[in-house]
Coordinates of C-alpha atoms and ligand atoms in Angstrom, one line a residue:
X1 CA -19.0 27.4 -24.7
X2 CA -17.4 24.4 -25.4
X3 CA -18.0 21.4 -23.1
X4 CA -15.1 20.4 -20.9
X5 CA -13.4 17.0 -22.7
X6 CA -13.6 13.9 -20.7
X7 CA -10.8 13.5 -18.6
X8 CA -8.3 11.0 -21.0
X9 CA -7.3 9.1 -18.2
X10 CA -9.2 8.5 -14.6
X11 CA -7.2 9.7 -11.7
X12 CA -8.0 11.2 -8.4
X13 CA -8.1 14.4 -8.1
X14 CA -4.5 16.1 -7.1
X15 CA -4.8 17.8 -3.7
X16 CA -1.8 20.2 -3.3
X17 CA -3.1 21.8 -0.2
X18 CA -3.0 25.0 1.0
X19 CA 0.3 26.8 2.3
X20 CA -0.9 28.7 5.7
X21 CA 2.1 30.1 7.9
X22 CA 4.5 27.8 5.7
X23 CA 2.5 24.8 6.5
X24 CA 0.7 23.2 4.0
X25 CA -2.4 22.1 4.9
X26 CA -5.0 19.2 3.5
X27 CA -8.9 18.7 4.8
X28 CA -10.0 15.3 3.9
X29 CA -13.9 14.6 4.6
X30 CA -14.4 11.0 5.2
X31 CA -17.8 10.6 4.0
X32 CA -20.7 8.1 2.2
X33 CA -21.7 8.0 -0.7
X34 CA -22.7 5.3 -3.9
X35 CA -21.2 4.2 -6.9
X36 CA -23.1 2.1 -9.6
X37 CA -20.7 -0.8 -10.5
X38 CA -23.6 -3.1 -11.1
X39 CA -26.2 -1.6 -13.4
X40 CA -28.7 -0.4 -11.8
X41 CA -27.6 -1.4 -8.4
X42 CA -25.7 1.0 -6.8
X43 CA -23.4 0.3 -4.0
X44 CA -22.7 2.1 -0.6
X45 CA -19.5 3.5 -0.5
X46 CA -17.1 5.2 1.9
X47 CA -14.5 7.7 0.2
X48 CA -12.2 11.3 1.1
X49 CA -14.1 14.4 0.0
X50 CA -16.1 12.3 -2.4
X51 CA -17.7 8.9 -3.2
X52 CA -15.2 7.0 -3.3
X53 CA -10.9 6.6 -3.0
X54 CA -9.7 10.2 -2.4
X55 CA -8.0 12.8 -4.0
X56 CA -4.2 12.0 -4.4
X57 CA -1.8 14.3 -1.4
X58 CA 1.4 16.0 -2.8
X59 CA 3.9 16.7 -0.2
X60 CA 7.2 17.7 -0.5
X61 CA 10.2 16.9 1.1
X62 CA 11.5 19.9 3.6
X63 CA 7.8 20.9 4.4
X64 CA 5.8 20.4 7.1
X65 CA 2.4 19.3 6.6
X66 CA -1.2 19.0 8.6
X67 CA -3.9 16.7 7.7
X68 CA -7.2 17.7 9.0
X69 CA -9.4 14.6 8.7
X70 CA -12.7 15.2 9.8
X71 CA -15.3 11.9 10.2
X72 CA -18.8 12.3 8.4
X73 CA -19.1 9.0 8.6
X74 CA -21.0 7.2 11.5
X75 CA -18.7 5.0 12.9
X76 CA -15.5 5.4 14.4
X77 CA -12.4 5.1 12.2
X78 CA -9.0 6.3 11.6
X79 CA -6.7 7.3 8.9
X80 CA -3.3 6.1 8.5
X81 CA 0.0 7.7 6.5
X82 CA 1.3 3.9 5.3
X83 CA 4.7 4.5 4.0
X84 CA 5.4 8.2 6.0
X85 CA 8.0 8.7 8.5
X86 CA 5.7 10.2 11.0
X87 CA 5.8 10.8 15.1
X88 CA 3.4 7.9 16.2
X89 CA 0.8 10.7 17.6
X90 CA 0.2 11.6 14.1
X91 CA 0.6 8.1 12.4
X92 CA -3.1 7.3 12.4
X93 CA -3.1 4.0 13.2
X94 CA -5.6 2.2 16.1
X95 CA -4.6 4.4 19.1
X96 CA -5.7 8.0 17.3
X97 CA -9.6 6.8 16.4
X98 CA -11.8 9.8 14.8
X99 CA -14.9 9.6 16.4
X100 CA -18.5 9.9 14.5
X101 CA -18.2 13.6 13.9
X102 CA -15.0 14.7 15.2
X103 CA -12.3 16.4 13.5
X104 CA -8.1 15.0 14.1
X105 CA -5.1 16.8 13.0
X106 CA -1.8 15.2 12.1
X107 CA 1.1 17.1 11.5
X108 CA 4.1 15.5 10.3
X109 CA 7.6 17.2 8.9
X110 CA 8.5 15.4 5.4
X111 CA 11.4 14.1 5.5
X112 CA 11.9 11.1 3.5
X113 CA 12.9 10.4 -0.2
X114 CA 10.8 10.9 -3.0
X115 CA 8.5 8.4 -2.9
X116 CA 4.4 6.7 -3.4
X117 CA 3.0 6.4 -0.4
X118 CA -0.8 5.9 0.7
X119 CA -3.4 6.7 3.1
X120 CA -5.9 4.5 5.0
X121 CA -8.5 3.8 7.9
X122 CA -7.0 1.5 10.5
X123 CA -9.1 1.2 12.8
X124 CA -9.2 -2.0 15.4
X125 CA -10.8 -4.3 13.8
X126 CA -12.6 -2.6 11.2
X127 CA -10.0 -2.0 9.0
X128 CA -10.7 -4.3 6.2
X129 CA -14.6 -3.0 6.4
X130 CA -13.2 1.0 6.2
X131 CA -10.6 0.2 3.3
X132 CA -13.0 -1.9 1.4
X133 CA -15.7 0.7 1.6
X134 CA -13.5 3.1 -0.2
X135 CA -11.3 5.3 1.9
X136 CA -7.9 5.1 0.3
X137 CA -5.7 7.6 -1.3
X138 CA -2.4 8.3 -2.9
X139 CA 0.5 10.3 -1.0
X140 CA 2.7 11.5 -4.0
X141 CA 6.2 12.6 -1.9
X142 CA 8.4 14.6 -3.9
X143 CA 11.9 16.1 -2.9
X144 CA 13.5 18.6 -5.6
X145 CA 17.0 17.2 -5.0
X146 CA 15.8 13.8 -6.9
X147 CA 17.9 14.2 -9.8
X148 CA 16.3 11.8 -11.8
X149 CA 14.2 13.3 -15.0
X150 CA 10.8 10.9 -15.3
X151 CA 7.6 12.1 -16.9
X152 CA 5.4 13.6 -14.3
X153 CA 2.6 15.7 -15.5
X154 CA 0.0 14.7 -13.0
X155 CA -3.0 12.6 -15.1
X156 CA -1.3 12.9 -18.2
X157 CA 2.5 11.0 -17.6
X158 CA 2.5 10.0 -14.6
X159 CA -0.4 8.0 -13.5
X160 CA -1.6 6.6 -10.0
X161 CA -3.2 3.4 -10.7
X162 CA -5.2 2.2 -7.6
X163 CA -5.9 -1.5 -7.7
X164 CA -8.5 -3.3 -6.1
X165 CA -10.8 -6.3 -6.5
X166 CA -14.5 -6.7 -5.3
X167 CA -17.1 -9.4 -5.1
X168 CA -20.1 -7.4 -5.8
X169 CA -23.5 -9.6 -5.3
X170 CA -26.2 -8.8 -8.3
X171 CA -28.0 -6.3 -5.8
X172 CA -24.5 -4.5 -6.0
X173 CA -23.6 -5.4 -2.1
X174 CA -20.1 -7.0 -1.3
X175 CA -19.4 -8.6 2.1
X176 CA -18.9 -5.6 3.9
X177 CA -21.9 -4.0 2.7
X178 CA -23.7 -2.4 5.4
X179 CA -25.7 -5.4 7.4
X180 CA -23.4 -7.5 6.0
X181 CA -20.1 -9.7 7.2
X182 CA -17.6 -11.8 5.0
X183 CA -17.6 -15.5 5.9
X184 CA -14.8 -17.0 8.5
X185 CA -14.0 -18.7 5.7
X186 CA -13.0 -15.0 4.2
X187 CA -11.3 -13.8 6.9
X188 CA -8.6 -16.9 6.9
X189 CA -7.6 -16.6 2.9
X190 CA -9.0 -12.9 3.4
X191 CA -11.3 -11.5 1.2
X192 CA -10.8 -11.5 -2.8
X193 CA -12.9 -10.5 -5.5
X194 CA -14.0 -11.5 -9.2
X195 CA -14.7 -7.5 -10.2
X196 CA -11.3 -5.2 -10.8
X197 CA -11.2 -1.5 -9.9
X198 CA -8.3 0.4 -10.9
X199 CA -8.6 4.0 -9.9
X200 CA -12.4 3.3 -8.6
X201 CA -13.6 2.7 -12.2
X202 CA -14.6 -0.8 -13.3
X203 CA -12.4 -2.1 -16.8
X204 CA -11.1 0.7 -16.9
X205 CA -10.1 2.4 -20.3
X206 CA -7.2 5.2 -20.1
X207 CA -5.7 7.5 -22.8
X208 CA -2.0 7.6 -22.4
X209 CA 0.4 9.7 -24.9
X210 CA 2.1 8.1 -27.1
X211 CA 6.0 7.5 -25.5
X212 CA 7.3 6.9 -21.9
X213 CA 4.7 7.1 -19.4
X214 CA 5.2 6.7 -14.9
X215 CA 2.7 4.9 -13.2
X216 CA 2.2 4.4 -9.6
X217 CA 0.8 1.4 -9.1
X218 CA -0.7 1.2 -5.8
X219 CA -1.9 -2.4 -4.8
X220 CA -4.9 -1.4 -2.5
X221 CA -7.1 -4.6 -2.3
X222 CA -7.6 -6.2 0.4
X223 CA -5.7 -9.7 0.0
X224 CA -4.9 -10.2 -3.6
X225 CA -1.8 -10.1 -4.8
X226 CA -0.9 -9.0 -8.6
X227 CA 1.9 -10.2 -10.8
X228 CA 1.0 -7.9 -13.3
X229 CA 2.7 -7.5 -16.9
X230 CA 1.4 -5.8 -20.5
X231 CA -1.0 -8.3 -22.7
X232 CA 1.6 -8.1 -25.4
X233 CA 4.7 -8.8 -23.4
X234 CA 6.4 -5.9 -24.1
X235 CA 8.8 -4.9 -21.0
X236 CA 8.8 -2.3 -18.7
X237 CA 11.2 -0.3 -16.6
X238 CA 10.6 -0.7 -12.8
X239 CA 12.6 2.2 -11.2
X240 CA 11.4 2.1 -7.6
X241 CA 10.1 0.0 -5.0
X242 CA 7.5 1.2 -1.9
X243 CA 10.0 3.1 -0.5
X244 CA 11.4 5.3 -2.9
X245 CA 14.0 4.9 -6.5
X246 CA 15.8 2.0 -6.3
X247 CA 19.6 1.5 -6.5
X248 CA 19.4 0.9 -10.5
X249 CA 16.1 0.7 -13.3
X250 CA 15.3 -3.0 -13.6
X251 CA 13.7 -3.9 -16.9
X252 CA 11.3 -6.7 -16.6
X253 CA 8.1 -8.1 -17.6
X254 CA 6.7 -8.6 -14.5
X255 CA 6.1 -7.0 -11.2
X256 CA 4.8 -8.8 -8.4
X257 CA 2.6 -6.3 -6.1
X258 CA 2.0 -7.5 -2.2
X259 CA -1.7 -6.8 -1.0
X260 CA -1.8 -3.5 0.2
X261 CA 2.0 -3.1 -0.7
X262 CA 2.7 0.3 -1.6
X263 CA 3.3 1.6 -4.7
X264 CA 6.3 0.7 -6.8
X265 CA 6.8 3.0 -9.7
X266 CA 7.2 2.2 -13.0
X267 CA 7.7 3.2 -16.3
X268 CA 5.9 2.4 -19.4
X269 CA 6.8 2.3 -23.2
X270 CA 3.8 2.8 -24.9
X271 CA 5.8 3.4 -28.4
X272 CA 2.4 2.6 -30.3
X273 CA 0.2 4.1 -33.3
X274 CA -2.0 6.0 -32.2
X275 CA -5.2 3.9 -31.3
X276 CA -3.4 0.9 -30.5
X277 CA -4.5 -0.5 -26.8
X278 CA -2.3 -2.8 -24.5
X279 CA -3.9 -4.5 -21.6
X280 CA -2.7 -4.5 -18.1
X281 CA -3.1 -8.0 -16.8
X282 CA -2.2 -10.2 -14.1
X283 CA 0.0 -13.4 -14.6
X284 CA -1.3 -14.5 -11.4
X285 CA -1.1 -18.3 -12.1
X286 CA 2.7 -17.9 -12.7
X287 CA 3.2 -17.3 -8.9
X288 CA 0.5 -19.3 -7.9
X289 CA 2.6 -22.0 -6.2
X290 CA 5.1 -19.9 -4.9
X291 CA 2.3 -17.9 -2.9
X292 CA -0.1 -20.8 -1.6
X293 CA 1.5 -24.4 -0.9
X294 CA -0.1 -28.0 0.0
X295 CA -3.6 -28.9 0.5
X296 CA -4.2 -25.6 3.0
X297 CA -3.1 -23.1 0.6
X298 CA -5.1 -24.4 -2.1
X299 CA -8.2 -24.0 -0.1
X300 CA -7.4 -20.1 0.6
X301 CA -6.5 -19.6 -3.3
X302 CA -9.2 -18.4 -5.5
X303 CA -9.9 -19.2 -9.4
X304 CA -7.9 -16.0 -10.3
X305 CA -4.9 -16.5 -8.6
X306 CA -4.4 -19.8 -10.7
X307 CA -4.9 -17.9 -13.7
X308 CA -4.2 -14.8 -16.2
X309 CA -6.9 -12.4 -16.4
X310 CA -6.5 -8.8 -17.2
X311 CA -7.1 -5.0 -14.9
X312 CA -7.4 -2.5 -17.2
X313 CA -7.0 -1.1 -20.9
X314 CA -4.2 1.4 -22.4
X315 CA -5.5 3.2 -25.1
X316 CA -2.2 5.4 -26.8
X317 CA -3.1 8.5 -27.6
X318 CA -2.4 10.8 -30.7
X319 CA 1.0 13.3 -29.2
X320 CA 3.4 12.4 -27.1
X321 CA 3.9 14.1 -23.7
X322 CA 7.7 13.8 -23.6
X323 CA 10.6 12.8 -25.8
X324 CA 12.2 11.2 -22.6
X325 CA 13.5 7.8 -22.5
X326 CA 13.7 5.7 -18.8
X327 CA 16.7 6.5 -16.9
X328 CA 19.5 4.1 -17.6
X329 CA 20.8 4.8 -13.9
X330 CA 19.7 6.2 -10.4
X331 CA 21.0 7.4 -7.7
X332 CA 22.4 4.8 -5.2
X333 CA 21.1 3.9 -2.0
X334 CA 23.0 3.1 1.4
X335 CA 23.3 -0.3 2.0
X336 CA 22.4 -1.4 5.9
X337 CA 24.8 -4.6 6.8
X338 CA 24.2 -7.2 9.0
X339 CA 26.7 -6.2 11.1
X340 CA 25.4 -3.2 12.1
X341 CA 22.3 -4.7 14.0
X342 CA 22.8 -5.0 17.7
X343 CA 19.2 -6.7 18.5
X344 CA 18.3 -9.8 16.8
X345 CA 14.6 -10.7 16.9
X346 CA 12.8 -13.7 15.3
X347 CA 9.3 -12.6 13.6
X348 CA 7.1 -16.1 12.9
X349 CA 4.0 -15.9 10.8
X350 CA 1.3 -18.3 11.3
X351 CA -1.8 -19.6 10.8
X352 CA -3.4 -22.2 13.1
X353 CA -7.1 -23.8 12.2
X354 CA -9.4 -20.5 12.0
X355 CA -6.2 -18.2 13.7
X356 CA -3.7 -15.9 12.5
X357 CA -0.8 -15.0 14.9
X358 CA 3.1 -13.3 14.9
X359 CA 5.4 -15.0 17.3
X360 CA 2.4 -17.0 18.5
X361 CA 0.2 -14.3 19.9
X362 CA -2.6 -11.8 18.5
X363 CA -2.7 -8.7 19.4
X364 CA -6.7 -8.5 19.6
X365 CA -6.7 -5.5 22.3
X366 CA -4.5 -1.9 22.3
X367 CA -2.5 -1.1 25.3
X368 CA -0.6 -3.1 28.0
X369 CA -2.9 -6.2 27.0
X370 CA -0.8 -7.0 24.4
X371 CA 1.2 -9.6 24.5
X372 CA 4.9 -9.9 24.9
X373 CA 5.9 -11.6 22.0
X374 CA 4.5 -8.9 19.8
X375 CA 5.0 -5.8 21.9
X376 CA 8.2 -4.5 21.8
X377 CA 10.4 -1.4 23.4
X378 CA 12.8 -0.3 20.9
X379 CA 16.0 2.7 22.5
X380 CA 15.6 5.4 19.6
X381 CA 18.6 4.7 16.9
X382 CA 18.9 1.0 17.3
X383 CA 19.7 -0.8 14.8
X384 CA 18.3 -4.1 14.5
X385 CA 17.7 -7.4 12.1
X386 CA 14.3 -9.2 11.9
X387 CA 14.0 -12.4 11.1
X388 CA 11.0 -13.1 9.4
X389 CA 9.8 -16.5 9.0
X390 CA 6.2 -17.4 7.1
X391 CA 5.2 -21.1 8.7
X392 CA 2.3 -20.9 6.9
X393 CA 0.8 -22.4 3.5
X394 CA 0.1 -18.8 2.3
X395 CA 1.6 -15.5 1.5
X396 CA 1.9 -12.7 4.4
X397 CA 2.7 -9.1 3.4
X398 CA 4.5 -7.8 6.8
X399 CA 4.2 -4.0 6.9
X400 CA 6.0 -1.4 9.3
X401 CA 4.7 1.9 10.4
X402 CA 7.1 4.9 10.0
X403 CA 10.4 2.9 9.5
X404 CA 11.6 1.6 6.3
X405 CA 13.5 -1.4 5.8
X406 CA 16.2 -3.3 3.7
X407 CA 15.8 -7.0 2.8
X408 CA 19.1 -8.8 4.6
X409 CA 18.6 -11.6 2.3
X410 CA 15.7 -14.1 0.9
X411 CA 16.6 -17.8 2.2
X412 CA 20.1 -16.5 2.6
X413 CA 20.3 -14.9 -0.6
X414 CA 21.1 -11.8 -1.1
X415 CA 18.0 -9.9 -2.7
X416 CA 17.6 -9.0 -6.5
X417 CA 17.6 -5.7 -7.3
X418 CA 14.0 -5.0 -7.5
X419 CA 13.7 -6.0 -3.3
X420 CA 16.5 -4.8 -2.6
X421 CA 15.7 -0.9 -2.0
X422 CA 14.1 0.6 0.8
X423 CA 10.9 -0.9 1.8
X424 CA 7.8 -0.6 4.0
X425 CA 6.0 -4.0 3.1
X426 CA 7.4 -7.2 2.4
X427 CA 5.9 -10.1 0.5
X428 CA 7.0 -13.4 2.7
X429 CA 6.2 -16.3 0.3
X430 CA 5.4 -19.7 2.6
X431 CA 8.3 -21.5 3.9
X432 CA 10.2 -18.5 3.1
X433 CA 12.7 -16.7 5.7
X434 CA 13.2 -12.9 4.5
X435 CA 15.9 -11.4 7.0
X436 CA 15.3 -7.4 7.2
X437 CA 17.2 -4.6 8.6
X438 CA 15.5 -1.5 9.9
X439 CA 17.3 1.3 11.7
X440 CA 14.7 2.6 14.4
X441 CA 14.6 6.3 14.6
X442 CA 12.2 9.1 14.4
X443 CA 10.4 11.2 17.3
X444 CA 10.4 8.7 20.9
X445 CA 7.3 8.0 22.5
X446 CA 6.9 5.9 25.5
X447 CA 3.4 5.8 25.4
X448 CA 2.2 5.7 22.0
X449 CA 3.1 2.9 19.7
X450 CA 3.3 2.1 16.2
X451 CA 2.2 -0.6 14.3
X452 CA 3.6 -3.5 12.8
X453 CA 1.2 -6.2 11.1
X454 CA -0.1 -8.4 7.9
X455 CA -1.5 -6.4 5.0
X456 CA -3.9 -8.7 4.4
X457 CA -6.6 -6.5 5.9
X458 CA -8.3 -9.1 7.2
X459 CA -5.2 -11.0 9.3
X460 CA -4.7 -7.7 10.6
X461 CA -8.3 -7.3 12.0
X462 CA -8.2 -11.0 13.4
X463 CA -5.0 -10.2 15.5
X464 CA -1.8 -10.9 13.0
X465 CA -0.3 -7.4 14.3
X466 CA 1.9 -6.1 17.2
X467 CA 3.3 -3.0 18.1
X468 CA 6.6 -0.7 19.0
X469 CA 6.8 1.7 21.4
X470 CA 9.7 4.1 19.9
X471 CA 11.8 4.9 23.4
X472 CA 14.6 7.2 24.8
X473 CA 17.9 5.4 24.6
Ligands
LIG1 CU1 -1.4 -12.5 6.6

């Protein structure tokens, strides 16, 4: 009996569920476990139906699907669809907390675009700890109508990479270790680390075939941002943004991933010998004044976002998968205009000595307790314009639940290709106004919201989040 070959290339497991009366149906098992990063240390982890991360979802556009999520963990926590149209009952954010032992159900009817999309705890306050910890997964939304051929043989073509940083201590803790708590300090630039994980797995070497390769690239750290590129500058193909193909293929040398963004795809020459090995790496030191400004931003930076330093190796493999080339066009997408938005509403970023707020308020409690200026009624259908504004000396990723969004303009420029698809998160650089349209629809609620909020995990836990109750017209 031969011995089954290493896997070539890490990846989460595929979970295609099981069809039961024509829904398909996924149990995740949010558990603990450890992983030894450090040698001979190993760390306490959190993960879905394993140690760590979680096995990658495939749903499919036109199907309905239920999520049983059952909590073996022994805290309360949630676990959120980021990136899925989904009625706010079954969105998983603060308001449907799993309790220690309990079992939730979320059923939702796909009916977005092909897209990446992403799974994650959110509970109140804890969600930084939860994500940290491990729980995080892929959502891989496919829709048969998508015309466009790309490689996708699951972990062999196309390729989830999970990206996330740690600061492991040499007893292989990090600051949300059990017993443990990240300094204020921490909180306010939020928490970045020294170590890289891509796909759980620590410099991480993966065979690729030889010829065009997909990856979704999933930034799931905390707070760092990524402008990543190939060690050897070769280019790439960028073909979507985190809400589905864009308009046309952009190729580029760089791609510029918002923390906890979700995932652009991309697409990957690797026309190599056999052997060779490119590095993934990020430029972050190219963007490092754009993202962090004056004295303040400097003190929330760390040493890697000044520099270059490098998440993972390629290693091409001997045959290639496909003789396909990267799509020289896509389909186009429908263009929301300004004029179409009847509500106007200014959304103001901020950071104040050890604060974070939107519109000057935090939203540090669920319910009626929040305030106003970040708790909003919005008539099913409307269509309306954000203004978002970043007052700050830092970057703010602003993420929507259930809606996706078109970029109005940047500073009153129109947006380059690559931002200007449909979008869940947005990267608001300091000083920088981003106008957005998003067209409000879905399944009302009066009493359950949804969430809007910083992806920095740890903004979102001190406050730097409202919500939208979806309403009747
Ligand atoms: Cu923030």
């Amino acid at each position: 009996v031969d011995a089954a070959p290493a896997p070539a290339f890490p990846v989460p497991p595929l979970d295609e569920g099981e069809l039961v009366d024509g829904v398909r149906v996924f149990r995740l098992r949010l558990e603990t476990g450890s992983v030894e990063w450090v040698s001979g240390f190993p760390t306490a982890t959190y993960g879905a139906n394993g140690a760590f991360l979680g096995p990658s979802l495939h749903f499919r556009r036109g199907e309905r699907v239920r999520i049983e999520v059952t909590n073996a963990l022994e805290v309360t926590t949630t676990l959120h669809w980021h990136g899925m149209e989904v009625p706010s009952a079954s969105d998983g954010g603060p308001y449907q907390t799993i309790a220690a032992g309990a079992t939730w159900v979320a059923e939702l009817d796909v009916t977005q675009r092909a897209m990446t999309a992403w799974y994650h705890p959110h509970q109140m306050h804890e969600t930084a700890r939860h994500v940290y910890m491990g729980i995080a997964g892929v959502i891989v939304v496919d829709d048969d109508a998508q015309a466009v051929e790309l490689p996708s043989t699951y972990g062999v073509d196309d390729l989830p990479l999970v990206i996330q940083d740690r600061r492991f201590a040499a007893d292989g803790t990090h600051p949300y270790s059990p017993g443990h708590t990240p300094a204020m300090h921490d909180m306010m630039a939020g928490l970045r680390g020294e170590t890289m994980l891509v796909n759980g797995v620590r410099q991480l070497r993966g065979v690729v075939p030889r010829g065009l390769v997909r990856l979704r690239v999933l930034n799931g750290s905390n707070a760092r941002a990524y402008n990543l590129g190939f060690g050897d500058g070769r280019s790439f193909v960028q073909i979507a943004g985190d809400g589905g193909l864009l308009a046309a293929p952009v190729t580029t040398t760089r791609m510029l991933l918002a923390p906890g963004a979700s995932p652009p795809k991309s697409t990957s020459s690797s026309a190599r010998s056999p052997g060779a090995t490119v590095a993934l790496a990020s430029y972050s030191g190219e963007v490092f004044s754009q993202l962090f400004t004056g004295t303040m931003g400097g003190n929330v930076a760390d040493a890697l976002d000044r520099t270059t330093f490098e998440l993972m190796t390629f290693e091409v493999g001997a045959a290639p998968a496909t003789s396909l080339t990267p799509p020289t066009t896509l389909p186009p997408i429908e263009r929301l205009t300004a004029d179409q938005a009847t509500v106007v509403r200014p959304i103001v970023l901020s950071m104040t000595g050890p604060s974070v707020a939107i519109n000057g308020a935090r939203m540090t409690e669920l319910g009626d307790a929040v305030p106003a200026a970040i708790n909003f009624r919005i008539p099913n259908g409307t269509v309306e314009r954000w203004d978002v504004s970043n007052d700050s000396f830092m970057l703010h990723p602003l993420h929507l639940h259930n809606r996706h969004f078109q970029i109005l303009d940047i500073d009153g420029q129109p947006p380059p290709i690559h931002l200007a698809g449909w979008k869940d998160t947005v990267l608001v650089a300091p000083g920088q106004v981003v106008r957005l349209m998003v067209r409000f629809d879905g399944t009302s609620n009066a009493t359950l919201p949804y969430m809007f909020h910083c992806h920095i995990l740890e903004h979102e836990d001190m406050g730097m989040m409202g919500q939208f109750y979806l309403v009747d017209p």
